[in-house]
CSV table of C-alpha atoms in Angstrom, one decimal:
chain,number,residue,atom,x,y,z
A,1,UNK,CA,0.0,-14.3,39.9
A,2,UNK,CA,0.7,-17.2,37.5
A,3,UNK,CA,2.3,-16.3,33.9
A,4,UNK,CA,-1.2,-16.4,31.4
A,5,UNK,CA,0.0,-17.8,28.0
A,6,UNK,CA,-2.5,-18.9,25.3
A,7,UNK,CA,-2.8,-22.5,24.6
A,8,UNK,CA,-4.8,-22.8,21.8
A,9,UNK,CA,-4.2,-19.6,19.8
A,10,UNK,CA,-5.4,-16.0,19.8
A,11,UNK,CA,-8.9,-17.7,19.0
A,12,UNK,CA,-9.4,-19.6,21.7
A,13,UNK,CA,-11.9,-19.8,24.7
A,14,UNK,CA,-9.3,-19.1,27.2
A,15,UNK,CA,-7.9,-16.0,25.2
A,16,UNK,CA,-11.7,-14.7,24.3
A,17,UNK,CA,-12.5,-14.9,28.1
A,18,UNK,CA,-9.4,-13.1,29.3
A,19,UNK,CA,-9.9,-10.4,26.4
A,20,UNK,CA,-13.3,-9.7,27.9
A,21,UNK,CA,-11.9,-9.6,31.6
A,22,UNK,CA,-9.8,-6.8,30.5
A,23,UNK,CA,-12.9,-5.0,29.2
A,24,UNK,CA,-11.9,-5.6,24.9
A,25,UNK,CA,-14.3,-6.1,22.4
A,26,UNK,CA,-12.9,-8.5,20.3
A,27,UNK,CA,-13.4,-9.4,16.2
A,28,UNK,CA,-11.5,-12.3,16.1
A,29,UNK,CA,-12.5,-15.1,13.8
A,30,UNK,CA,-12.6,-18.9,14.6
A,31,UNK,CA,-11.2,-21.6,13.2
A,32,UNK,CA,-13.6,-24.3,11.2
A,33,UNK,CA,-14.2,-26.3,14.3
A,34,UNK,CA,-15.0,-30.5,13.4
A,35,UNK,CA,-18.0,-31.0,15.9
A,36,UNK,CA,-19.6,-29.4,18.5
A,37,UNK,CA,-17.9,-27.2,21.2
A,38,UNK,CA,-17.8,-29.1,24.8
A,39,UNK,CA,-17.9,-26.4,27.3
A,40,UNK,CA,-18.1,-28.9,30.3
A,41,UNK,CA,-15.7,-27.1,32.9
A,42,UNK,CA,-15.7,-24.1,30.7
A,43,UNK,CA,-18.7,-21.9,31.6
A,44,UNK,CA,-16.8,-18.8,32.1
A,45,UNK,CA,-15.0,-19.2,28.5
A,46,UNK,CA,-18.6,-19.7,26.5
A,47,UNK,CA,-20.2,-16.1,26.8
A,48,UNK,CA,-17.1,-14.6,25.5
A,49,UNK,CA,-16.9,-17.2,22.7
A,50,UNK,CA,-20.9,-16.5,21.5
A,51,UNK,CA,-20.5,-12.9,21.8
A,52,UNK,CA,-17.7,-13.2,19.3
A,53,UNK,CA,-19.1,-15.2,16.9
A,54,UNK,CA,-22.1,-13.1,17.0
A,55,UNK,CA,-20.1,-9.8,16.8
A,56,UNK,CA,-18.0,-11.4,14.3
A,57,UNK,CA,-21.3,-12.5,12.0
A,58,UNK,CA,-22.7,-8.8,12.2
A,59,UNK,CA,-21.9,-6.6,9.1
A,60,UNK,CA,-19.5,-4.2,11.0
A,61,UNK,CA,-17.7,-7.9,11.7
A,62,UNK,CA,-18.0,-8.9,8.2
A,63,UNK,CA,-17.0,-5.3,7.1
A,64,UNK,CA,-14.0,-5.4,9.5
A,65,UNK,CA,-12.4,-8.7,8.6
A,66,UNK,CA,-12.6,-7.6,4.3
A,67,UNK,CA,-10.3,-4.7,5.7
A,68,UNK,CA,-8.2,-7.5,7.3
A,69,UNK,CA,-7.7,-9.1,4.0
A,70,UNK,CA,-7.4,-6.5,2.2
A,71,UNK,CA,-4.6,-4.5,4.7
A,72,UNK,CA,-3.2,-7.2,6.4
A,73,UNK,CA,-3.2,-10.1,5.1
A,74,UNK,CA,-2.6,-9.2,1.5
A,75,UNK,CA,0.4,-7.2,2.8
A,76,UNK,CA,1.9,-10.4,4.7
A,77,UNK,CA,1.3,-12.6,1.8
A,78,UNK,CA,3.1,-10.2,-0.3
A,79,UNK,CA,6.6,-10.5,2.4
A,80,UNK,CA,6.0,-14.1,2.6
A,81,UNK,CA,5.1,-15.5,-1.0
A,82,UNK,CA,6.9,-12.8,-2.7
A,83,UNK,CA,9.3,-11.6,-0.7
A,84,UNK,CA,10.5,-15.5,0.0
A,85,UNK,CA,10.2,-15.0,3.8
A,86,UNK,CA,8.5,-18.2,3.9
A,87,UNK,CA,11.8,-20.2,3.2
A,88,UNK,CA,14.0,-18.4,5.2
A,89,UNK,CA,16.6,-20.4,7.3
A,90,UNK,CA,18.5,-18.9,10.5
A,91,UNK,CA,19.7,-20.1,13.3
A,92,UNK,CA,17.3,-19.4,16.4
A,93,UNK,CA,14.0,-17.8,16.7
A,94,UNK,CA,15.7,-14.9,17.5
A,95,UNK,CA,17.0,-14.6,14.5
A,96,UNK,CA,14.2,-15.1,12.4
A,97,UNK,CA,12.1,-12.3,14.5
A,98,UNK,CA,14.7,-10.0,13.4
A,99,UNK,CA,14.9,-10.6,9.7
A,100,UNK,CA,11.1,-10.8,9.6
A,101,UNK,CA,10.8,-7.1,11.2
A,102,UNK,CA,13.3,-5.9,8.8
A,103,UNK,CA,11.5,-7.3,5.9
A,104,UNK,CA,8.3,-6.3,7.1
A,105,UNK,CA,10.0,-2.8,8.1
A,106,UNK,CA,11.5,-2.4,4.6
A,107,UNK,CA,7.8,-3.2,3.1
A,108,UNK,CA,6.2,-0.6,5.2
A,109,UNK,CA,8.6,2.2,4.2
A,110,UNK,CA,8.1,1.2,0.6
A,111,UNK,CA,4.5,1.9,0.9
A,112,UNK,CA,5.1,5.3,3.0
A,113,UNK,CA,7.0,6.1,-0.4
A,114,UNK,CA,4.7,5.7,-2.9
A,115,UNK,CA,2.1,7.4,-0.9
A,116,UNK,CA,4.2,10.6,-0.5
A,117,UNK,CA,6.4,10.6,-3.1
A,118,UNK,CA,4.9,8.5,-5.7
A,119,UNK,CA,7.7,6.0,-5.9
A,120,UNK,CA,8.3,2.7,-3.9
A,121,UNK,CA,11.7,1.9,-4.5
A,122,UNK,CA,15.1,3.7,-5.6
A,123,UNK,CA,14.9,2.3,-8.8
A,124,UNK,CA,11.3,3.3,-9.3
A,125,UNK,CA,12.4,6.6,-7.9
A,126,UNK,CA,15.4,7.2,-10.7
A,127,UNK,CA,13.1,6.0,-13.6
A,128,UNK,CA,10.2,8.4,-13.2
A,129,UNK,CA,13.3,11.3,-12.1
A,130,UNK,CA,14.4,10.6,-15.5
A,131,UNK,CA,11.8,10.4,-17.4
A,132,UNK,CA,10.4,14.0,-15.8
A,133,UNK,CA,13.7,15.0,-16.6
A,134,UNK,CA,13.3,14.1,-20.5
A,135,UNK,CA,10.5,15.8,-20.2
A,136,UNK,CA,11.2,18.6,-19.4
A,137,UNK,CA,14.4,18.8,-21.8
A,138,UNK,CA,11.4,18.4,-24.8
A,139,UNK,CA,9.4,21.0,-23.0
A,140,UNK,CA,12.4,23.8,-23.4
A,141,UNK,CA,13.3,22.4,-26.7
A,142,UNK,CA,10.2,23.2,-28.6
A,143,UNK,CA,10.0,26.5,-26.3
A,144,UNK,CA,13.1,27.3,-27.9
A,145,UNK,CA,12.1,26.3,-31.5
A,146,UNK,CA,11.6,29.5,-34.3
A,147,UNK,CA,8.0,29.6,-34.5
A,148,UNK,CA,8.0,29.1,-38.8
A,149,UNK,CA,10.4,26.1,-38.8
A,150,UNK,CA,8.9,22.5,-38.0
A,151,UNK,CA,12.3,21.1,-38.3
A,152,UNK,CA,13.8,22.8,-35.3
A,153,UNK,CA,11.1,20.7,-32.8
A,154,UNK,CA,12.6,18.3,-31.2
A,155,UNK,CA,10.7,14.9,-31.1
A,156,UNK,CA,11.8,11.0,-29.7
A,157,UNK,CA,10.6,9.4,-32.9
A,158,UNK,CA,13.0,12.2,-35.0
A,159,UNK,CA,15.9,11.2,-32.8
A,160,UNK,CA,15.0,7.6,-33.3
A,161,UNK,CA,15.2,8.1,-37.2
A,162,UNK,CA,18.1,9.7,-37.3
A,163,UNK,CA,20.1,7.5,-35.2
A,164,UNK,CA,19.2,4.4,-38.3
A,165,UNK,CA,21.2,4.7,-40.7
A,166,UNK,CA,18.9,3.0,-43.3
A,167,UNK,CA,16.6,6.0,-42.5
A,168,UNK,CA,19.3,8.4,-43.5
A,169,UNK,CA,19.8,6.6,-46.6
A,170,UNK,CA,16.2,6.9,-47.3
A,171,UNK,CA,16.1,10.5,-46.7
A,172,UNK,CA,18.9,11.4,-48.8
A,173,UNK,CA,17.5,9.8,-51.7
A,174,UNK,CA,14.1,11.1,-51.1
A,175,UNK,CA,14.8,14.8,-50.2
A,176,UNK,CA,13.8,17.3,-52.9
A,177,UNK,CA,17.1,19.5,-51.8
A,178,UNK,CA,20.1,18.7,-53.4
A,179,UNK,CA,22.9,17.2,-51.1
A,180,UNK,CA,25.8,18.8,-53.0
A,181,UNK,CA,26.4,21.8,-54.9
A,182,UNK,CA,26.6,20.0,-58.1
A,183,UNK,CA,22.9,18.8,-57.3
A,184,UNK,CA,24.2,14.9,-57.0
């Protein structure tokens, strides 16, 4: 048997007719076609094509190709456009195929990530380990507090203010306890 490769894209008549041979429903949509179709020659390539079209105008169609968008092509858009996979430059297909499946590879495992772990990247990963870690250093802190003194909390804003030395100033001034024993 001959070696069957599409000429005209995943879209086309011949690739629609062999789908059906094989017993596949197909989604697939077309490309904005210029005129009308000639199917002169082509008989066994127009049922598939109609069925298709029709299939792909129902609302299980319509719903089908939004998930595209949404899954697919949003996610290829992001490796291309932001990732800059659309100006790489190797040296033989080959080559390409690989860095593309890496990229897309790397992508993927980024989005297992988040969904388990809540996190994408390492460096998303160390930020929110640090800030639970900060966290939880407040938590015991004010478990540890005497219950009469407010002072002995431990706060961001009061470590803020006491690192600025402006503040200190302030504060020495301002207290109503004297700094020395002399009361100067």
């Amino acid at each position: 048997s001959k070696r069957w490769l599409p000429t005209r894209g995943y879209h086309s008549g011949e690739t629609l007719a062999r789908l059906q041979g094989t017993g596949v429903r197909t989604y697939i949509s077309e490309k904005k076609q210029n005129g009308r179709r000639h199917w002169e020659g082509k008989a066994d390539q127009r049922r598939p094509t109609y069925a298709n079209r029709r299939r792909v105008q129902g609302e299980y169609g319509k719903g089908l190709l939004r998930k595209r968008g949404e899954l697919i092509e949003r996610s290829f858009a992001h490796c291309y456009e932001t990732g800059g996979m659309r100006r790489v430059h190797l040296r033989g297909r080959e080559n390409i195929l690989k860095r593309v499946l890496i990229h897309v590879g790397a992508f993927n495992l980024g989005l297992l990530l988040r969904s388990l772990v809540g996190a994408g990247t390492p460096r998303e990963l160390r930020n929110r380990l640090s800030s639970l870690l900060s966290a939880l250093v407040l938590r015991f802190h004010r478990f540890r507090a005497p219950a009469g003194r407010a002072e002995a909390t431990f706060s961001p804003s009061r470590l803020r203010h006491t690192q600025n030395p402006g503040y200190l100033r302030y504060l020495h001034r301002c207290s109503k306890t004297p700094g020395s024993a002399t009361g100067c």
